[in-house]
Amino acid sequence: MARRHRSASLKPGKPQAELELTIGMIGARGDGVAVAGDDRVFVPLTVAGDRVRVSLGPSSGEGRRGEVTAWLEQSSRRVAPVCPHFGVCGGCTLQHLPEPDYLAWKREQVNVALGRAGLSGEAAPIIATTPPGGRRRVSFSVSRRGKAIVAGFSCRLSHRLVDVLECPVLAPHLVALLPVLRRSLIDVLADGEKAEAVASLLDGGIDLLLIGPSKLDLTARLALAALAEAADLGRLSWQPESKTAPEPVAARRPVWAWLGGVAVAVPPGGFLQASLEGQAALIDAVLAGVGPGPGVVGDLFAGSGTFSLPLAQAGWRVHAVDGNAPALAALARVATGLPGALAGSAPGVTTEGRNLDARPLTALELGRFSAVVFDPPRAGAVAQAAELAASTVAVVVAVSCNPATFARDARVLSGGGYRLVSVLAVDQFLWSAHVELVAVFRRD
Ligand SMILES: C[S@@+](CC[C@H](N)C(=O)[O-])C[C@H]1O[C@@H](n2cnc3c(N)ncnc32)[C@H](O)[C@@H]1O
């Protein structure tokens, strides 16, 4: 039970109060939650059973934020975080939970989403898929301050950067990029300028896409070429923020991703699932959900074919749709065997570039598919879900990295007569509050 300390008021506008609270649970964003009067207080880095004194921050729609000013009693259900940056870095929020509690919390987030969607059923026990050091894709923030480059992630609740020295989540090759970025980008960024470094560990080497503000002069170009050598990159590209297309700076080796037995030359910075283990778990769940072929599957929000190509390998014909032209072009190259394909081809795959928010596949168009896989970005796919709900497709497999938008879209499917058959929660984003899931729906 939460206890009030002094005569603190939770009304906005009053002087900042301090409260003594007992944390009751961990909320959807990974913060501990305590009840204070009629309000909920979200206290980062705490677990159920912690007794803390907090200073109250501003109100949000859901409650108040509280920052710990004193630990009164620590719960027995906390472990020492493995990363020295934990608590400051905004990347991980849940390193202080014992693994069973951590996995149970992630599974619970999916069950809460099912409840919100009005669906009966429970997520299967979570698959802990991404081991420490297993993450193969990252976006670092980089900024020049005077004569130094700071490279890492945003601090918790702030735009300030943590100069990251180690990261137990990332593949060690990606962590090793950080000192090279610090040395090299001093000749690329002016004081105060910022860049984003999107790095993927692919077959063939690291693909690094730098997104920055400036035009590259000769010194900057030479510095980037030296960066590619020093970090032994496979490919380095530069994209001024104002432009959408990256320009190649160094292509030292071909880089590709194996998907369904085919080597796909993904575009610079192109989307891939965050870890190989996570990708394998999602592919297995999608194949099991769709079931045995033959027939035609629609893969909506297909990217470069993470699901299309394994489905084709399993004997399905696949129609892959995505709004990102370079990602889809990489898939089209292996589908058609056009020049640029590295190894293998997938003649059973057709592709279509289309904005599925503005122009979802209609119920009529969906009629030719035996099954549909859809894997939208975090915003979900409510327009596409509405067309699916009106369609005759027998099986819909929803892949989602956001339980909240999944709940909204699942409610639409269920309203159209789909029955939830199974849900699997996958832990692809180690120690963060993000949860990935695969849900299988059928209509009889
Ligand atoms: C979560 S990724 C999944 C990609 C792919 N299924 C995979 O696993 O690699 C979401 C995909 O949705 C695409 N996308 C985002 N908004 C879109 C839209 N409005 N219409 C079509 N595709 C969109 C992105 O280009 C991206 O490839």
Short mmCIF file of C-alpha atoms and ligand atoms in Angstrom, two decimals:
data_model
loop_
_atom_site.label_atom_id
_atom_site.label_comp_id
_atom_site.label_asym_id
_atom_site.label_seq_id
_atom_site.Cartn_x
_atom_site.Cartn_y
_atom_site.Cartn_z
CA MET A 1 0.00 0.00 0.00
CA ALA A 2 1.42 3.41 -0.91
CA ARG A 3 1.92 5.82 2.02
CA ARG A 4 1.83 9.56 1.79
CA HIS A 5 4.78 11.47 3.14
CA ARG A 6 4.20 14.95 4.61
CA SER A 7 1.09 16.61 3.28
CA ALA A 8 2.07 16.28 -0.34
CA SER A 9 -0.47 17.19 -2.94
CA LEU A 10 -0.45 15.65 -6.39
CA LYS A 11 -2.11 18.64 -7.99
CA PRO A 12 -0.10 20.15 -10.83
CA GLY A 13 1.16 23.66 -10.09
CA LYS A 14 1.83 23.02 -6.39
CA PRO A 15 5.45 23.07 -5.20
CA GLN A 16 7.26 19.79 -5.96
CA ALA A 17 6.37 17.34 -3.22
CA GLU A 18 8.32 14.39 -1.91
CA LEU A 19 6.50 11.18 -1.15
CA GLU A 20 7.35 7.85 0.37
CA LEU A 21 5.96 5.08 -1.78
CA THR A 22 5.92 1.31 -2.08
CA ILE A 23 6.14 0.07 -5.64
CA GLY A 24 3.35 -2.34 -6.48
CA MET A 25 4.10 -3.43 -10.03
CA ILE A 26 5.98 -2.59 -13.21
CA GLY A 27 3.99 -0.64 -15.81
CA ALA A 28 3.85 -0.92 -19.59
CA ARG A 29 6.95 1.22 -20.18
CA GLY A 30 9.05 -0.65 -17.64
CA ASP A 31 8.78 1.86 -14.77
CA GLY A 32 7.72 0.82 -11.27
CA VAL A 33 4.20 2.00 -10.44
CA ALA A 34 2.90 3.09 -7.03
CA VAL A 35 -0.49 4.42 -6.03
CA ALA A 36 -0.63 7.76 -4.22
CA GLY A 37 -4.14 8.90 -3.40
CA ASP A 38 -6.09 8.89 -6.64
CA ASP A 39 -2.95 9.08 -8.73
CA ARG A 40 -0.42 6.64 -10.09
CA VAL A 41 3.25 7.51 -9.80
CA PHE A 42 5.72 6.04 -12.30
CA VAL A 43 9.16 5.53 -10.80
CA PRO A 44 11.91 4.39 -13.19
CA LEU A 45 14.38 1.66 -12.19
CA THR A 46 12.27 0.29 -9.34
CA VAL A 47 10.62 -3.11 -8.88
CA ALA A 48 7.62 -4.37 -6.91
CA GLY A 49 8.40 -4.25 -3.20
CA ASP A 50 10.89 -1.35 -3.33
CA ARG A 51 10.17 1.39 -0.77
CA VAL A 52 11.44 4.71 -2.03
CA ARG A 53 11.25 8.42 -1.42
CA VAL A 54 10.54 10.24 -4.69
CA SER A 55 10.34 13.79 -5.90
CA LEU A 56 7.35 14.28 -8.12
CA GLY A 57 7.70 15.36 -11.71
CA PRO A 58 5.07 16.71 -14.06
CA SER A 59 1.70 15.05 -14.64
CA SER A 60 1.03 13.13 -17.77
CA GLY A 61 -2.29 11.68 -18.90
CA GLU A 62 -1.52 8.49 -17.00
CA GLY A 63 -0.20 9.86 -13.71
CA ARG A 64 2.92 11.57 -12.32
CA ARG A 65 6.57 10.78 -12.76
CA GLY A 66 8.66 10.23 -9.65
CA GLU A 67 12.45 10.21 -9.39
CA VAL A 68 14.00 8.33 -6.48
CA THR A 69 15.69 10.64 -3.95
CA ALA A 70 16.24 7.94 -1.30
CA TRP A 71 16.00 4.16 -1.16
CA LEU A 72 14.14 3.23 2.04
CA GLU A 73 14.07 -0.51 1.43
CA GLN A 74 15.12 -2.49 -1.62
CA SER A 75 12.98 -5.40 -2.78
CA SER A 76 14.55 -8.85 -2.65
CA ARG A 77 13.38 -9.22 -6.26
CA ARG A 78 16.08 -7.13 -7.89
CA VAL A 79 19.44 -8.08 -9.33
CA ALA A 80 22.56 -6.04 -10.06
CA PRO A 81 22.41 -4.60 -13.61
CA VAL A 82 25.19 -5.83 -15.88
CA CYS A 83 25.90 -2.54 -17.67
CA PRO A 84 27.73 0.40 -16.07
CA HIS A 85 25.55 2.81 -18.09
CA PHE A 86 22.29 1.34 -16.73
CA GLY A 87 20.07 3.97 -15.19
CA VAL A 88 21.63 6.80 -17.18
CA CYS A 89 21.37 5.34 -20.68
CA GLY A 90 17.87 5.35 -22.16
CA GLY A 91 18.43 2.04 -23.95
CA CYS A 92 17.66 -0.53 -21.23
CA THR A 93 14.98 -0.23 -18.59
CA LEU A 94 14.77 -3.73 -17.12
CA GLN A 95 18.27 -5.01 -16.34
CA HIS A 96 17.49 -4.96 -12.64
CA LEU A 97 14.89 -7.75 -12.83
CA PRO A 98 15.67 -11.43 -12.26
CA GLU A 99 15.19 -13.29 -15.55
CA PRO A 100 11.96 -15.15 -14.56
CA ASP A 101 10.34 -11.86 -13.48
CA TYR A 102 11.62 -10.11 -16.60
CA LEU A 103 10.19 -12.77 -18.96
CA ALA A 104 6.93 -12.96 -17.02
CA TRP A 105 6.58 -9.16 -17.32
CA LYS A 106 7.09 -9.27 -21.09
CA ARG A 107 4.53 -12.05 -21.47
CA GLU A 108 2.10 -10.10 -19.29
CA GLN A 109 2.35 -7.09 -21.65
CA VAL A 110 1.06 -9.32 -24.47
CA ASN A 111 -1.73 -10.71 -22.27
CA VAL A 112 -2.76 -7.15 -21.35
CA ALA A 113 -2.92 -6.34 -25.07
CA LEU A 114 -5.15 -9.38 -25.66
CA GLY A 115 -7.42 -8.20 -22.86
CA ARG A 116 -7.59 -4.72 -24.41
CA ALA A 117 -8.54 -6.26 -27.74
CA GLY A 118 -11.33 -8.17 -25.98
CA LEU A 119 -9.72 -11.48 -26.95
CA SER A 120 -9.71 -14.54 -24.75
CA GLY A 121 -6.46 -16.48 -24.70
CA GLU A 122 -2.98 -16.19 -23.26
CA ALA A 123 0.44 -15.76 -24.79
CA ALA A 124 2.55 -18.91 -24.76
CA PRO A 125 5.53 -18.74 -22.37
CA ILE A 126 7.94 -16.26 -23.85
CA ILE A 127 10.88 -17.35 -25.95
CA ALA A 128 14.01 -15.63 -24.64
CA THR A 129 15.60 -15.20 -27.99
CA THR A 130 18.21 -12.49 -28.04
CA PRO A 131 21.17 -13.34 -25.82
CA PRO A 132 23.53 -10.64 -24.52
CA GLY A 133 25.75 -9.57 -27.42
CA GLY A 134 23.14 -10.85 -29.89
CA ARG A 135 21.73 -7.64 -31.29
CA ARG A 136 22.90 -7.09 -34.85
CA ARG A 137 21.29 -3.77 -35.73
CA VAL A 138 21.64 -0.43 -33.94
CA SER A 139 21.21 3.28 -34.38
CA PHE A 140 23.86 5.29 -32.52
CA SER A 141 23.52 9.01 -31.93
CA VAL A 142 26.69 11.00 -32.53
CA SER A 143 27.37 14.62 -31.68
CA ARG A 144 30.39 16.93 -31.82
CA ARG A 145 31.06 19.04 -28.73
CA GLY A 146 34.11 21.21 -29.18
CA LYS A 147 37.02 18.95 -30.00
CA ALA A 148 35.31 15.74 -28.92
CA ILE A 149 32.78 13.41 -30.53
CA VAL A 150 30.22 11.86 -28.21
CA ALA A 151 28.80 8.58 -29.53
CA GLY A 152 26.15 6.37 -27.95
CA PHE A 153 22.51 6.60 -26.99
CA SER A 154 20.18 9.24 -25.54
CA CYS A 155 20.07 9.44 -21.78
CA ARG A 156 16.91 8.31 -20.07
CA LEU A 157 14.22 11.02 -20.42
CA SER A 158 16.62 13.43 -22.11
CA HIS A 159 18.14 14.35 -25.47
CA ARG A 160 21.61 14.44 -23.89
CA LEU A 161 23.87 11.65 -25.09
CA VAL A 162 25.60 8.96 -23.06
CA ASP A 163 29.13 8.42 -24.41
CA VAL A 164 28.78 4.65 -24.50
CA LEU A 165 31.89 2.63 -23.66
CA GLU A 166 30.27 -0.77 -23.50
CA CYS A 167 26.91 -2.26 -24.33
CA PRO A 168 26.12 -5.83 -23.27
CA VAL A 169 23.13 -5.98 -25.62
CA LEU A 170 24.97 -5.33 -28.89
CA ALA A 171 27.14 -7.65 -30.95
CA PRO A 172 30.75 -6.83 -29.94
CA HIS A 173 31.61 -5.82 -33.54
CA LEU A 174 29.02 -3.05 -33.31
CA VAL A 175 30.31 -1.82 -29.94
CA ALA A 176 33.80 -1.72 -31.48
CA LEU A 177 32.53 0.86 -34.00
CA LEU A 178 32.11 3.50 -31.30
CA PRO A 179 35.79 4.46 -30.78
CA VAL A 180 36.31 4.55 -34.55
CA LEU A 181 33.32 6.88 -34.95
CA ARG A 182 34.77 9.15 -32.24
CA ARG A 183 38.13 9.37 -33.99
CA SER A 184 36.86 9.72 -37.56
CA LEU A 185 33.85 11.99 -37.32
CA ILE A 186 35.84 14.87 -35.85
CA ASP A 187 36.80 15.65 -39.46
CA VAL A 188 33.24 15.30 -40.69
CA LEU A 189 31.01 17.13 -38.17
CA ALA A 190 31.32 20.82 -37.26
CA ASP A 191 31.03 21.84 -33.59
CA GLY A 192 27.44 21.30 -32.43
CA GLU A 193 26.50 19.11 -35.38
CA LYS A 194 24.84 15.74 -34.90
CA ALA A 195 24.58 12.54 -36.92
CA GLU A 196 22.91 9.18 -36.70
CA ALA A 197 24.94 6.02 -37.36
CA VAL A 198 22.77 3.08 -38.39
CA ALA A 199 24.88 -0.08 -38.29
CA SER A 200 23.89 -3.62 -39.22
CA LEU A 201 26.07 -6.66 -38.83
CA LEU A 202 25.41 -8.50 -42.09
CA ASP A 203 27.00 -11.42 -43.86
CA GLY A 204 30.06 -9.95 -45.54
CA GLY A 205 30.60 -7.29 -42.86
CA ILE A 206 29.11 -4.22 -41.23
CA ASP A 207 26.81 -1.98 -43.24
CA LEU A 208 27.08 1.55 -41.85
CA LEU A 209 24.75 4.37 -42.89
CA LEU A 210 25.60 7.82 -41.55
CA ILE A 211 22.80 10.38 -41.62
CA GLY A 212 24.15 13.87 -41.02
CA PRO A 213 23.57 17.53 -41.71
CA SER A 214 26.47 18.51 -43.88
CA LYS A 215 27.67 18.29 -47.42
CA LEU A 216 30.87 16.32 -47.57
CA ASP A 217 34.02 18.26 -48.47
CA LEU A 218 37.24 16.51 -49.46
CA THR A 219 38.56 16.29 -45.87
CA ALA A 220 35.29 14.71 -44.72
CA ARG A 221 35.30 12.24 -47.60
CA LEU A 222 38.87 11.19 -46.79
CA ALA A 223 37.92 10.81 -43.11
CA LEU A 224 34.97 8.58 -44.03
CA ALA A 225 37.13 6.46 -46.33
CA ALA A 226 39.60 6.08 -43.44
CA LEU A 227 36.70 5.16 -41.12
CA ALA A 228 35.63 2.37 -43.51
CA GLU A 229 39.19 0.98 -43.49
CA ALA A 230 39.74 1.35 -39.75
CA ALA A 231 36.46 -0.38 -38.88
CA ASP A 232 36.84 -2.92 -41.71
CA LEU A 233 33.32 -2.04 -42.88
CA GLY A 234 31.66 -3.94 -45.69
CA ARG A 235 29.85 -0.82 -46.89
CA LEU A 236 29.64 2.82 -45.82
CA SER A 237 27.00 5.26 -47.06
CA TRP A 238 26.28 8.90 -46.28
CA GLN A 239 22.87 10.52 -46.30
CA PRO A 240 22.42 14.26 -45.74
CA GLU A 241 19.35 14.65 -43.50
CA SER A 242 17.59 16.66 -46.16
CA LYS A 243 17.75 13.84 -48.73
CA THR A 244 16.09 10.48 -48.77
CA ALA A 245 18.65 8.54 -50.80
CA PRO A 246 22.02 7.62 -49.30
CA GLU A 247 25.13 8.02 -51.42
CA PRO A 248 27.79 5.30 -51.40
CA VAL A 249 31.10 6.27 -49.82
CA ALA A 250 32.86 2.91 -49.65
CA ALA A 251 31.80 -0.51 -50.90
CA ARG A 252 34.63 -2.74 -49.69
CA ARG A 253 32.84 -6.09 -49.84
CA PRO A 254 29.34 -7.25 -50.81
CA VAL A 255 27.01 -7.29 -47.79
CA TRP A 256 23.85 -9.37 -47.66
CA ALA A 257 21.36 -11.17 -45.39
CA TRP A 258 20.46 -14.84 -45.82
CA LEU A 259 16.70 -15.14 -45.92
CA GLY A 260 15.04 -18.45 -46.79
CA GLY A 261 18.24 -19.79 -48.36
CA VAL A 262 18.68 -16.72 -50.59
CA ALA A 263 21.30 -13.96 -50.22
CA VAL A 264 19.50 -10.60 -50.26
CA ALA A 265 21.58 -7.48 -50.88
CA VAL A 266 19.65 -5.27 -48.44
CA PRO A 267 19.87 -1.51 -49.05
CA PRO A 268 22.01 0.80 -46.85
CA GLY A 269 20.43 1.00 -43.40
CA GLY A 270 17.62 -1.31 -44.58
CA PHE A 271 15.27 -2.84 -42.02
CA LEU A 272 16.07 -6.30 -40.68
CA GLN A 273 14.86 -7.98 -37.49
CA ALA A 274 17.05 -6.92 -34.55
CA SER A 275 18.75 -10.27 -33.93
CA LEU A 276 19.25 -13.51 -35.84
CA GLU A 277 17.72 -15.45 -32.94
CA GLY A 278 14.67 -13.18 -32.88
CA GLN A 279 14.33 -13.43 -36.64
CA ALA A 280 14.49 -17.25 -36.51
CA ALA A 281 11.80 -17.39 -33.79
CA LEU A 282 9.51 -15.06 -35.76
CA ILE A 283 10.01 -17.00 -39.01
CA ASP A 284 9.24 -20.31 -37.26
CA ALA A 285 6.07 -18.84 -35.75
CA VAL A 286 4.96 -17.35 -39.09
CA LEU A 287 5.55 -20.63 -40.96
CA ALA A 288 3.68 -22.60 -38.28
CA GLY A 289 0.84 -20.06 -38.31
CA VAL A 290 0.41 -20.08 -42.08
CA GLY A 291 0.65 -23.89 -42.17
CA PRO A 292 1.62 -26.10 -45.10
CA GLY A 293 1.25 -24.88 -48.69
CA PRO A 294 0.63 -24.84 -51.55
CA GLY A 295 -1.28 -21.66 -52.20
CA VAL A 296 -0.67 -17.92 -52.33
CA VAL A 297 0.29 -15.89 -49.23
CA GLY A 298 0.16 -12.11 -49.05
CA ASP A 299 3.15 -10.76 -47.09
CA LEU A 300 2.17 -7.18 -46.20
CA PHE A 301 4.85 -4.80 -44.86
CA ALA A 302 7.28 -7.35 -46.29
CA GLY A 303 10.50 -5.29 -46.22
CA SER A 304 13.26 -7.20 -48.00
CA GLY A 305 11.55 -10.55 -47.54
CA THR A 306 12.25 -11.79 -43.98
CA PHE A 307 9.03 -13.83 -44.17
CA SER A 308 8.43 -13.92 -47.95
CA LEU A 309 11.57 -15.89 -48.70
CA PRO A 310 11.19 -18.60 -46.01
CA LEU A 311 7.53 -18.93 -47.08
CA ALA A 312 8.67 -19.37 -50.70
CA GLN A 313 11.26 -21.90 -49.55
CA ALA A 314 8.42 -23.79 -47.80
CA GLY A 315 6.55 -24.06 -51.11
CA TRP A 316 4.18 -21.07 -50.99
CA ARG A 317 3.77 -18.55 -53.75
CA VAL A 318 4.12 -15.15 -52.11
CA HIS A 319 2.97 -11.65 -53.04
CA ALA A 320 5.14 -9.20 -51.06
CA VAL A 321 3.97 -5.61 -50.53
CA ASP A 322 5.89 -2.75 -48.91
CA GLY A 323 6.11 1.04 -49.17
CA ASN A 324 9.89 1.24 -49.04
CA ALA A 325 11.18 1.10 -52.62
CA PRO A 326 14.86 0.20 -51.93
CA ALA A 327 13.90 -2.59 -49.48
CA LEU A 328 11.42 -4.07 -51.93
CA ALA A 329 13.86 -3.69 -54.86
CA ALA A 330 16.33 -5.92 -52.99
CA LEU A 331 13.62 -8.57 -52.70
CA ALA A 332 12.53 -8.06 -56.32
CA ARG A 333 16.11 -8.70 -57.49
CA VAL A 334 16.14 -12.18 -55.96
CA ALA A 335 12.54 -12.79 -57.01
CA THR A 336 13.27 -12.05 -60.65
CA GLY A 337 16.93 -13.13 -60.70
CA LEU A 338 17.88 -9.65 -62.02
CA PRO A 339 21.52 -8.53 -61.93
CA GLY A 340 22.43 -7.64 -58.38
CA ALA A 341 21.17 -10.94 -56.96
CA LEU A 342 24.02 -12.54 -55.03
CA ALA A 343 23.15 -16.19 -54.56
CA GLY A 344 19.90 -18.05 -55.09
CA SER A 345 16.60 -16.80 -56.40
CA ALA A 346 12.97 -17.00 -55.40
CA PRO A 347 10.83 -17.23 -58.53
CA GLY A 348 7.70 -17.87 -56.46
CA VAL A 349 7.73 -14.30 -55.09
CA THR A 350 6.09 -11.27 -56.71
CA THR A 351 6.47 -7.73 -55.33
CA GLU A 352 4.34 -4.59 -55.20
CA GLY A 353 5.37 -1.13 -53.98
CA ARG A 354 2.40 0.40 -52.17
CA ASN A 355 1.59 2.63 -49.22
CA LEU A 356 -0.63 0.33 -47.18
CA ASP A 357 -1.88 3.09 -44.87
CA ALA A 358 -3.14 5.27 -47.69
CA ARG A 359 -4.07 2.41 -50.01
CA PRO A 360 -4.46 -0.87 -48.14
CA LEU A 361 -5.07 -4.03 -50.17
CA THR A 362 -8.85 -4.16 -50.47
CA ALA A 363 -10.98 -7.06 -49.28
CA LEU A 364 -11.50 -7.93 -52.95
CA GLU A 365 -7.76 -7.93 -53.69
CA LEU A 366 -7.10 -10.00 -50.57
CA GLY A 367 -9.52 -12.66 -51.84
CA ARG A 368 -6.82 -14.48 -53.82
CA PHE A 369 -4.71 -15.28 -50.74
CA SER A 370 -5.06 -18.43 -48.65
CA ALA A 371 -3.23 -16.61 -45.86
CA VAL A 372 -1.89 -13.14 -45.08
CA VAL A 373 1.11 -12.20 -42.94
CA PHE A 374 1.26 -8.59 -41.82
CA ASP A 375 4.12 -6.99 -39.92
CA PRO A 376 3.58 -3.23 -39.76
CA PRO A 377 5.80 -0.62 -38.06
CA ARG A 378 5.05 0.45 -34.47
CA ALA A 379 2.09 2.57 -35.59
CA GLY A 380 0.25 -0.61 -36.59
CA ALA A 381 -1.97 -1.05 -39.65
CA VAL A 382 -5.53 -0.13 -38.80
CA ALA A 383 -6.58 0.60 -42.40
CA GLN A 384 -5.20 -2.73 -43.59
CA ALA A 385 -6.77 -4.54 -40.63
CA ALA A 386 -10.18 -3.13 -41.63
CA GLU A 387 -9.83 -4.55 -45.16
CA LEU A 388 -8.68 -7.90 -43.76
CA ALA A 389 -11.69 -7.93 -41.45
CA ALA A 390 -13.94 -7.61 -44.50
CA SER A 391 -12.06 -10.25 -46.50
CA THR A 392 -12.45 -14.01 -46.97
CA VAL A 393 -8.79 -14.82 -46.13
CA ALA A 394 -8.79 -17.97 -43.97
CA VAL A 395 -5.62 -17.31 -41.92
CA VAL A 396 -4.08 -14.01 -40.82
CA VAL A 397 -0.72 -13.99 -39.04
CA ALA A 398 -0.05 -10.68 -37.30
CA VAL A 399 3.54 -9.86 -36.35
CA SER A 400 3.87 -6.80 -34.12
CA CYS A 401 6.52 -4.91 -32.19
CA ASN A 402 3.91 -2.83 -30.36
CA PRO A 403 1.28 -4.59 -28.20
CA ALA A 404 -0.78 -1.37 -27.96
CA THR A 405 -1.35 -0.95 -31.70
CA PHE A 406 -1.63 -4.73 -32.06
CA ALA A 407 -4.54 -4.64 -29.57
CA ARG A 408 -6.31 -2.00 -31.66
CA ASP A 409 -5.79 -3.89 -34.95
CA ALA A 410 -6.66 -7.27 -33.38
CA ARG A 411 -9.97 -5.86 -32.16
CA VAL A 412 -10.76 -4.89 -35.76
CA LEU A 413 -9.92 -8.42 -36.99
CA SER A 414 -11.99 -9.99 -34.26
CA GLY A 415 -14.91 -7.67 -35.12
CA GLY A 416 -14.68 -9.06 -38.67
CA GLY A 417 -15.13 -12.65 -37.44
CA TYR A 418 -11.52 -13.76 -36.91
CA ARG A 419 -10.81 -16.05 -33.97
CA LEU A 420 -7.48 -15.89 -32.14
CA VAL A 421 -5.78 -19.29 -32.40
CA SER A 422 -2.39 -18.69 -30.77
CA VAL A 423 -0.08 -15.93 -29.59
CA LEU A 424 3.64 -16.10 -29.05
CA ALA A 425 5.60 -13.35 -27.31
CA VAL A 426 9.21 -13.09 -28.44
CA ASP A 427 11.89 -11.25 -26.50
CA GLN A 428 13.86 -9.67 -29.29
CA PHE A 429 14.76 -6.40 -27.52
CA LEU A 430 16.74 -7.57 -24.54
CA TRP A 431 16.27 -5.58 -21.30
CA SER A 432 14.10 -2.96 -22.99
CA ALA A 433 10.35 -2.57 -22.47
CA HIS A 434 9.73 -3.55 -26.11
CA VAL A 435 7.93 -6.82 -26.83
CA GLU A 436 7.50 -8.56 -30.17
CA LEU A 437 4.63 -10.96 -30.81
CA VAL A 438 3.15 -13.26 -33.42
CA ALA A 439 -0.61 -13.88 -33.31
CA VAL A 440 -2.47 -16.32 -35.54
CA PHE A 441 -6.11 -15.65 -36.46
CA ARG A 442 -8.50 -17.88 -38.41
CA ARG A 443 -12.00 -17.56 -39.75
CA ASP A 444 -14.06 -20.75 -40.05
C1 LIG B 1 8.57 -3.91 -38.92
S1 LIG B 1 9.14 -3.71 -40.56
C2 LIG B 1 8.90 -5.36 -41.14
C3 LIG B 1 9.60 -5.72 -42.41
C4 LIG B 1 9.68 -7.21 -42.70
N1 LIG B 1 8.42 -7.88 -42.48
C5 LIG B 1 10.78 -7.87 -41.89
O1 LIG B 1 10.47 -8.62 -40.97
O2 LIG B 1 11.95 -7.64 -42.18
C6 LIG B 1 7.84 -2.77 -41.23
C7 LIG B 1 7.87 -2.58 -42.73
O3 LIG B 1 6.75 -1.78 -43.06
C8 LIG B 1 7.08 -0.92 -44.12
N2 LIG B 1 6.14 0.19 -44.08
C9 LIG B 1 6.05 1.18 -43.16
N3 LIG B 1 5.00 1.98 -43.43
C10 LIG B 1 4.41 1.48 -44.54
C11 LIG B 1 3.27 1.86 -45.29
N4 LIG B 1 2.52 2.92 -44.95
N5 LIG B 1 2.94 1.13 -46.38
C12 LIG B 1 3.68 0.06 -46.73
N6 LIG B 1 4.77 -0.35 -46.05
C13 LIG B 1 5.13 0.35 -44.98
C14 LIG B 1 8.53 -0.57 -43.87
O4 LIG B 1 9.14 -0.18 -45.09
C15 LIG B 1 9.08 -1.88 -43.30
O5 LIG B 1 9.64 -2.66 -44.31
#
